[in-house]
Structure formats: structure tokens, C-alpha cells
Amino acid sequence: PAVISNHPKSQSVCLNAPYNLTVSLSAGSNLVYQWYFNGAPVGGNSQIYSILNFTGVNDGDYYCTVTNGCGTVNSQTATLTLVTMFAITIQPSDVSACENGSATFTVAANQPGLSYQWMKNAVDIAGATNPTLIVNNVALGDNGALFRCKVSNNCGAIISNPAKLSVSSLINITLQPQSSTVCPLQSHNIILTATGNNLTYQWYKVS
């Protein structure tokens, strides 16, 4: 009798990709092969069943019967599943952060089981393989850096839009306002100087 040594394998298959189902035997002669798809016979008398362009109509269960004068044996069932291309549904946004602070970037896509790789200025960030990237201890040198995420599965990859990191330095007042005596109706300037970037000022009068 025929003895099947290698059964067809279940697999996720990319849209429009070719795929071959195979069955191998360790014993048997004068063999006749018949493949079945969702219970209906398909293909010819061959150990290999080829799908040239896999689409949704090919999604399902396959097995092969092997027959000779001593009887018929059935292979195990292999399930082929179509993997469709995904889309990025949430793009990372620009982030403003303070020096030595943290910045968070997030990306989302409409399919589970995807792989993620974040990049800074087009260079992969080691270990940054989650949908959310947290950058700690932000340095002034990171100001203007562009962060992108490459989202992928076995069928392809999409790179997100860039998100810009703006870093503000810590504020340091280098000249404090000075007390003074001013004559009535005389103009007077109160001066304060500070270091840092993207500074805004708001003066207050103390009663």
C-alpha cells in the first residue's frame, strides 16, 4: 500500500502569490493522485498541486488521496489562508518635549500580527519593535529628528509618515529684573534675560 511520508502543509499565502501543495510517499507504486479543495476534486494526477495566483477564492482546506491496487490513503488536510495587505490607520504625530524629558510616538494598522520597526532619521532603532515608541532622556541634539515606523507582514511593508521631534532646552534666567526708584511720569524698562529655546514671556505686577 501507499505510505505518505510528507503531508501538505497549512500556510498563510500572500495575495496573488504562487503556492504549491505537495505530498511525498515512502512506499507504493503505480500511484494515482487526486487533490481536493473544500471537498471537491481539483487538479491533475500529480504529487504537486499548484496555485499560480492565490486569491480569496483559493482560501480553504486541501488534501490529496493516493490510490493504487492495494487501496487508497488520504493525506492530512492543509488549510491555506489568504493574507491581505494592511493599511496604517493612525500615523505618528509631531511631538514637543523638554530636554531630559520623554517623547512618545504611536502608529496603528488595521491587521493583527504585524511587525514594527521604528527608525530615527532613517536608521533602525535597536529594540524599537512595538506600535508605541517612547524616547527617554531626550537630548537637545534630537531637536528636529524625524521618526518613522516600518510596519510589515510576510507580504510587504509600509513606512509611516515622518513625525518630527522638537526639543526645548531647560530655562535658565541669566539676568533677574532689578528693583529701582522711578519718578512720576518717567518711563522705565524692567529687563529679564533667559536662555532656552521657544521661550514665551508673561510679566506680572506684584501688589
PDB file of C-alpha atoms in Angstrom:
ATOM      1  CA  PRO A   1       0.000   0.000   0.000  1.00  0.00           C
ATOM      2  CA  ALA A   2       0.989   3.641  -0.393  1.00  0.00           C
ATOM      3  CA  VAL A   3       2.627   5.278   2.632  1.00  0.00           C
ATOM      4  CA  ILE A   4       2.625   9.086   2.860  1.00  0.00           C
ATOM      5  CA  SER A   5       5.810  10.461   4.425  1.00  0.00           C
ATOM      6  CA  ASN A   6       5.291  14.191   3.889  1.00  0.00           C
ATOM      7  CA  HIS A   7       1.861  15.753   4.045  1.00  0.00           C
ATOM      8  CA  PRO A   8       0.770  19.100   2.559  1.00  0.00           C
ATOM      9  CA  LYS A   9       1.372  21.983   4.960  1.00  0.00           C
ATOM     10  CA  SER A  10      -1.010  24.659   6.175  1.00  0.00           C
ATOM     11  CA  GLN A  11       0.181  28.112   5.237  1.00  0.00           C
ATOM     12  CA  SER A  12      -0.721  31.772   5.068  1.00  0.00           C
ATOM     13  CA  VAL A  13      -0.322  32.914   1.469  1.00  0.00           C
ATOM     14  CA  CYS A  14       0.051  36.442   0.113  1.00  0.00           C
ATOM     15  CA  LEU A  15      -2.421  37.849  -2.376  1.00  0.00           C
ATOM     16  CA  ASN A  16      -1.519  36.921  -5.983  1.00  0.00           C
ATOM     17  CA  ALA A  17       1.481  34.859  -4.852  1.00  0.00           C
ATOM     18  CA  PRO A  18       2.124  31.364  -6.272  1.00  0.00           C
ATOM     19  CA  TYR A  19       1.897  28.414  -3.924  1.00  0.00           C
ATOM     20  CA  ASN A  20       2.498  24.657  -4.313  1.00  0.00           C
ATOM     21  CA  LEU A  21       0.931  21.924  -2.199  1.00  0.00           C
ATOM     22  CA  THR A  22       2.962  18.724  -2.208  1.00  0.00           C
ATOM     23  CA  VAL A  23       2.653  15.189  -0.947  1.00  0.00           C
ATOM     24  CA  SER A  24       5.522  12.672  -0.755  1.00  0.00           C
ATOM     25  CA  LEU A  25       5.491   8.910  -0.296  1.00  0.00           C
ATOM     26  CA  SER A  26       7.965   6.499   1.232  1.00  0.00           C
ATOM     27  CA  ALA A  27       6.318   3.390  -0.259  1.00  0.00           C
ATOM     28  CA  GLY A  28       3.937   2.439  -3.031  1.00  0.00           C
ATOM     29  CA  SER A  29       3.919   2.036  -6.803  1.00  0.00           C
ATOM     30  CA  ASN A  30       1.527   2.634  -9.724  1.00  0.00           C
ATOM     31  CA  LEU A  31       0.093   5.553  -7.817  1.00  0.00           C
ATOM     32  CA  VAL A  32      -2.785   7.830  -8.768  1.00  0.00           C
ATOM     33  CA  TYR A  33      -3.110  11.219  -7.077  1.00  0.00           C
ATOM     34  CA  GLN A  34      -6.274  13.244  -6.620  1.00  0.00           C
ATOM     35  CA  TRP A  35      -6.339  16.603  -4.880  1.00  0.00           C
ATOM     36  CA  TYR A  36      -9.427  18.024  -3.182  1.00  0.00           C
ATOM     37  CA  PHE A  37     -10.306  21.620  -2.307  1.00  0.00           C
ATOM     38  CA  ASN A  38     -13.099  22.065   0.255  1.00  0.00           C
ATOM     39  CA  GLY A  39     -14.256  18.541  -0.599  1.00  0.00           C
ATOM     40  CA  ALA A  40     -14.333  18.969  -4.406  1.00  0.00           C
ATOM     41  CA  PRO A  41     -11.734  17.349  -6.715  1.00  0.00           C
ATOM     42  CA  VAL A  42      -9.205  19.716  -8.296  1.00  0.00           C
ATOM     43  CA  GLY A  43      -6.011  19.409 -10.292  1.00  0.00           C
ATOM     44  CA  GLY A  44      -4.498  16.515 -12.147  1.00  0.00           C
ATOM     45  CA  ASN A  45      -2.747  13.266 -11.319  1.00  0.00           C
ATOM     46  CA  SER A  46       0.309  14.772  -9.614  1.00  0.00           C
ATOM     47  CA  GLN A  47       2.127  14.914  -6.295  1.00  0.00           C
ATOM     48  CA  ILE A  48       2.026  18.697  -6.633  1.00  0.00           C
ATOM     49  CA  TYR A  49      -0.996  20.960  -6.806  1.00  0.00           C
ATOM     50  CA  SER A  50      -0.011  24.430  -7.997  1.00  0.00           C
ATOM     51  CA  ILE A  51      -1.872  27.675  -7.456  1.00  0.00           C
ATOM     52  CA  LEU A  52      -0.414  30.346  -9.718  1.00  0.00           C
ATOM     53  CA  ASN A  53      -2.118  33.427  -8.266  1.00  0.00           C
ATOM     54  CA  PHE A  54      -3.549  32.949  -4.795  1.00  0.00           C
ATOM     55  CA  THR A  55      -6.715  34.970  -4.087  1.00  0.00           C
ATOM     56  CA  GLY A  56      -9.687  34.716  -1.766  1.00  0.00           C
ATOM     57  CA  VAL A  57     -11.290  32.004  -3.910  1.00  0.00           C
ATOM     58  CA  ASN A  58      -8.332  29.718  -3.086  1.00  0.00           C
ATOM     59  CA  ASP A  59      -8.724  30.173   0.659  1.00  0.00           C
ATOM     60  CA  GLY A  60      -9.720  26.870   2.287  1.00  0.00           C
ATOM     61  CA  ASP A  61      -8.850  23.235   3.005  1.00  0.00           C
ATOM     62  CA  TYR A  62      -6.856  20.920   0.741  1.00  0.00           C
ATOM     63  CA  TYR A  63      -5.939  17.251   0.880  1.00  0.00           C
ATOM     64  CA  CYS A  64      -4.757  14.551  -1.503  1.00  0.00           C
ATOM     65  CA  THR A  65      -5.830  10.928  -1.978  1.00  0.00           C
ATOM     66  CA  VAL A  66      -3.236   8.427  -3.203  1.00  0.00           C
ATOM     67  CA  THR A  67      -4.530   5.231  -4.800  1.00  0.00           C
ATOM     68  CA  ASN A  68      -3.042   2.042  -6.202  1.00  0.00           C
ATOM     69  CA  GLY A  69      -4.179  -1.573  -6.483  1.00  0.00           C
ATOM     70  CA  CYS A  70      -3.804  -2.030  -2.764  1.00  0.00           C
ATOM     71  CA  GLY A  71      -6.150   0.756  -1.703  1.00  0.00           C
ATOM     72  CA  THR A  72      -6.406   4.481  -1.065  1.00  0.00           C
ATOM     73  CA  VAL A  73      -4.813   6.658   1.599  1.00  0.00           C
ATOM     74  CA  ASN A  74      -5.652  10.265   2.422  1.00  0.00           C
ATOM     75  CA  SER A  75      -3.141  12.958   3.282  1.00  0.00           C
ATOM     76  CA  GLN A  76      -3.636  15.285   6.203  1.00  0.00           C
ATOM     77  CA  THR A  77      -5.667  18.403   5.486  1.00  0.00           C
ATOM     78  CA  ALA A  78      -3.765  21.615   4.821  1.00  0.00           C
ATOM     79  CA  THR A  79      -5.513  24.948   5.319  1.00  0.00           C
ATOM     80  CA  LEU A  80      -4.426  27.833   3.120  1.00  0.00           C
ATOM     81  CA  THR A  81      -5.302  31.295   4.363  1.00  0.00           C
ATOM     82  CA  LEU A  82      -5.140  34.493   2.349  1.00  0.00           C
ATOM     83  CA  VAL A  83      -3.006  37.253   3.841  1.00  0.00           C
ATOM     84  CA  THR A  84      -4.256  40.610   2.618  1.00  0.00           C
ATOM     85  CA  MET A  85      -2.262  43.811   2.598  1.00  0.00           C
ATOM     86  CA  PHE A  86      -2.862  46.100   5.550  1.00  0.00           C
ATOM     87  CA  ALA A  87      -3.079  49.860   5.941  1.00  0.00           C
ATOM     88  CA  ILE A  88      -1.745  52.275   8.542  1.00  0.00           C
ATOM     89  CA  THR A  89      -4.782  53.773  10.255  1.00  0.00           C
ATOM     90  CA  ILE A  90      -3.018  56.117  12.704  1.00  0.00           C
ATOM     91  CA  GLN A  91       0.121  57.947  11.609  1.00  0.00           C
ATOM     92  CA  PRO A  92       2.666  59.133  14.207  1.00  0.00           C
ATOM     93  CA  SER A  93       2.299  62.790  15.142  1.00  0.00           C
ATOM     94  CA  ASP A  94       4.878  65.502  15.766  1.00  0.00           C
ATOM     95  CA  VAL A  95       5.951  65.729  19.413  1.00  0.00           C
ATOM     96  CA  SER A  96       7.385  68.552  21.511  1.00  0.00           C
ATOM     97  CA  ALA A  97       9.460  67.612  24.534  1.00  0.00           C
ATOM     98  CA  CYS A  98      11.737  69.237  27.077  1.00  0.00           C
ATOM     99  CA  GLU A  99      15.421  68.451  27.377  1.00  0.00           C
ATOM    100  CA  ASN A 100      15.932  65.305  29.504  1.00  0.00           C
ATOM    101  CA  GLY A 101      12.206  64.564  29.233  1.00  0.00           C
ATOM    102  CA  SER A 102      10.439  61.883  27.215  1.00  0.00           C
ATOM    103  CA  ALA A 103       8.589  61.735  23.907  1.00  0.00           C
ATOM    104  CA  THR A 104       6.018  59.170  22.773  1.00  0.00           C
ATOM    105  CA  PHE A 105       5.219  58.226  19.176  1.00  0.00           C
ATOM    106  CA  THR A 106       2.410  55.848  18.183  1.00  0.00           C
ATOM    107  CA  VAL A 107       1.381  54.100  14.986  1.00  0.00           C
ATOM    108  CA  ALA A 108      -1.576  51.778  14.328  1.00  0.00           C
ATOM    109  CA  ALA A 109      -2.591  49.451  11.493  1.00  0.00           C
ATOM    110  CA  ASN A 110      -5.736  47.503  10.635  1.00  0.00           C
ATOM    111  CA  GLN A 111      -4.394  43.957  10.921  1.00  0.00           C
ATOM    112  CA  PRO A 112      -3.158  41.829  13.855  1.00  0.00           C
ATOM    113  CA  GLY A 113       0.156  40.017  13.918  1.00  0.00           C
ATOM    114  CA  LEU A 114       2.172  42.758  12.226  1.00  0.00           C
ATOM    115  CA  SER A 115       5.842  43.560  12.803  1.00  0.00           C
ATOM    116  CA  TYR A 116       7.034  47.046  13.732  1.00  0.00           C
ATOM    117  CA  GLN A 117      10.424  48.723  13.421  1.00  0.00           C
ATOM    118  CA  TRP A 118      10.905  52.343  14.397  1.00  0.00           C
ATOM    119  CA  MET A 119      13.534  54.462  12.699  1.00  0.00           C
ATOM    120  CA  LYS A 120      15.222  57.725  13.669  1.00  0.00           C
ATOM    121  CA  ASN A 121      16.419  59.743  10.704  1.00  0.00           C
ATOM    122  CA  ALA A 122      16.025  56.620   8.513  1.00  0.00           C
ATOM    123  CA  VAL A 123      18.176  54.441  10.819  1.00  0.00           C
ATOM    124  CA  ASP A 124      16.617  51.495  12.680  1.00  0.00           C
ATOM    125  CA  ILE A 125      16.345  51.928  16.444  1.00  0.00           C
ATOM    126  CA  ALA A 126      17.508  48.762  18.202  1.00  0.00           C
ATOM    127  CA  GLY A 127      14.710  47.065  20.130  1.00  0.00           C
ATOM    128  CA  ALA A 128      12.040  49.535  18.971  1.00  0.00           C
ATOM    129  CA  THR A 129       9.615  46.912  17.683  1.00  0.00           C
ATOM    130  CA  ASN A 130       6.284  47.896  19.250  1.00  0.00           C
ATOM    131  CA  PRO A 131       3.470  50.109  17.922  1.00  0.00           C
ATOM    132  CA  THR A 132       4.425  52.710  20.548  1.00  0.00           C
ATOM    133  CA  LEU A 133       7.895  54.217  20.824  1.00  0.00           C
ATOM    134  CA  ILE A 134       8.971  56.028  24.000  1.00  0.00           C
ATOM    135  CA  VAL A 135      12.135  58.099  23.760  1.00  0.00           C
ATOM    136  CA  ASN A 136      13.566  58.808  27.220  1.00  0.00           C
ATOM    137  CA  ASN A 137      16.191  61.367  28.239  1.00  0.00           C
ATOM    138  CA  VAL A 138      15.601  63.488  25.168  1.00  0.00           C
ATOM    139  CA  ALA A 139      18.712  65.452  24.204  1.00  0.00           C
ATOM    140  CA  LEU A 140      18.961  68.848  22.542  1.00  0.00           C
ATOM    141  CA  GLY A 141      20.726  67.098  19.693  1.00  0.00           C
ATOM    142  CA  ASP A 142      17.440  65.284  18.964  1.00  0.00           C
ATOM    143  CA  ASN A 143      15.747  68.546  18.030  1.00  0.00           C
ATOM    144  CA  GLY A 144      14.388  68.208  14.507  1.00  0.00           C
ATOM    145  CA  ALA A 145      14.862  64.424  14.363  1.00  0.00           C
ATOM    146  CA  LEU A 146      12.356  62.547  12.213  1.00  0.00           C
ATOM    147  CA  PHE A 147      10.805  59.316  13.457  1.00  0.00           C
ATOM    148  CA  ARG A 148       9.099  56.785  11.179  1.00  0.00           C
ATOM    149  CA  CYS A 149       7.817  53.250  11.695  1.00  0.00           C
ATOM    150  CA  LYS A 150       8.087  50.408   9.185  1.00  0.00           C
ATOM    151  CA  VAL A 151       5.062  48.130   9.551  1.00  0.00           C
ATOM    152  CA  SER A 152       5.264  44.749   7.821  1.00  0.00           C
ATOM    153  CA  ASN A 153       3.981  41.227   7.418  1.00  0.00           C
ATOM    154  CA  ASN A 154       5.100  38.371   5.183  1.00  0.00           C
ATOM    155  CA  CYS A 155       3.549  40.069   2.180  1.00  0.00           C
ATOM    156  CA  GLY A 156       5.126  43.501   2.356  1.00  0.00           C
ATOM    157  CA  ALA A 157       5.901  46.611   4.335  1.00  0.00           C
ATOM    158  CA  ILE A 158       4.607  50.171   4.679  1.00  0.00           C
ATOM    159  CA  ILE A 159       6.636  53.037   6.134  1.00  0.00           C
ATOM    160  CA  SER A 160       4.679  55.594   8.110  1.00  0.00           C
ATOM    161  CA  ASN A 161       4.739  59.329   7.611  1.00  0.00           C
ATOM    162  CA  PRO A 162       7.571  61.104   9.454  1.00  0.00           C
ATOM    163  CA  ALA A 163       6.949  62.643  12.851  1.00  0.00           C
ATOM    164  CA  LYS A 164       9.200  65.500  13.982  1.00  0.00           C
ATOM    165  CA  LEU A 165      10.614  65.797  17.478  1.00  0.00           C
ATOM    166  CA  SER A 166      11.034  69.352  18.748  1.00  0.00           C
ATOM    167  CA  VAL A 167      13.182  69.678  21.871  1.00  0.00           C
ATOM    168  CA  SER A 168      13.149  72.720  24.163  1.00  0.00           C
ATOM    169  CA  SER A 169      16.121  73.394  26.398  1.00  0.00           C
ATOM    170  CA  LEU A 170      15.728  73.948  30.111  1.00  0.00           C
ATOM    171  CA  ILE A 171      15.069  77.588  31.075  1.00  0.00           C
ATOM    172  CA  ASN A 172      17.828  79.447  32.871  1.00  0.00           C
ATOM    173  CA  ILE A 173      17.301  83.061  33.945  1.00  0.00           C
ATOM    174  CA  THR A 174      20.639  84.794  33.439  1.00  0.00           C
ATOM    175  CA  LEU A 175      19.544  88.306  34.458  1.00  0.00           C
ATOM    176  CA  GLN A 176      16.882  88.914  37.066  1.00  0.00           C
ATOM    177  CA  PRO A 177      14.758  92.116  36.991  1.00  0.00           C
ATOM    178  CA  GLN A 178      16.208  94.788  39.243  1.00  0.00           C
ATOM    179  CA  SER A 179      14.386  96.935  41.812  1.00  0.00           C
ATOM    180  CA  SER A 180      14.585 100.661  41.153  1.00  0.00           C
ATOM    181  CA  THR A 181      13.096 104.009  42.104  1.00  0.00           C
ATOM    182  CA  VAL A 182      11.249 105.812  39.312  1.00  0.00           C
ATOM    183  CA  CYS A 183       9.977 109.392  39.227  1.00  0.00           C
ATOM    184  CA  PRO A 184       6.333 110.052  38.394  1.00  0.00           C
ATOM    185  CA  LEU A 185       5.528 110.079  34.686  1.00  0.00           C
ATOM    186  CA  GLN A 186       9.006 108.746  33.903  1.00  0.00           C
ATOM    187  CA  SER A 187       9.378 105.736  31.629  1.00  0.00           C
ATOM    188  CA  HIS A 188      11.336 102.747  32.846  1.00  0.00           C
ATOM    189  CA  ASN A 189      12.326  99.390  31.411  1.00  0.00           C
ATOM    190  CA  ILE A 190      12.438  96.252  33.521  1.00  0.00           C
ATOM    191  CA  ILE A 191      14.736  93.726  31.882  1.00  0.00           C
ATOM    192  CA  LEU A 192      14.998  89.980  32.252  1.00  0.00           C
ATOM    193  CA  THR A 193      17.153  87.695  30.149  1.00  0.00           C
ATOM    194  CA  ALA A 194      16.995  83.904  29.924  1.00  0.00           C
ATOM    195  CA  THR A 195      18.457  81.061  27.918  1.00  0.00           C
ATOM    196  CA  GLY A 196      16.412  78.344  26.269  1.00  0.00           C
ATOM    197  CA  ASN A 197      14.505  77.974  23.045  1.00  0.00           C
ATOM    198  CA  ASN A 198      10.883  78.580  22.137  1.00  0.00           C
ATOM    199  CA  LEU A 199      10.518  80.882  25.152  1.00  0.00           C
ATOM    200  CA  THR A 200       7.416  82.921  25.920  1.00  0.00           C
ATOM    201  CA  TYR A 201       7.203  85.681  28.496  1.00  0.00           C
ATOM    202  CA  GLN A 202       4.422  86.942  30.793  1.00  0.00           C
ATOM    203  CA  TRP A 203       5.023  89.813  33.194  1.00  0.00           C
ATOM    204  CA  TYR A 204       3.094  90.244  36.446  1.00  0.00           C
ATOM    205  CA  LYS A 205       2.688  93.210  38.770  1.00  0.00           C
ATOM    206  CA  VAL A 206       3.016  92.342  42.428  1.00  0.00           C
ATOM    207  CA  SER A 207       0.702  94.423  44.633  1.00  0.00           C
TER     208      SER A 207
END
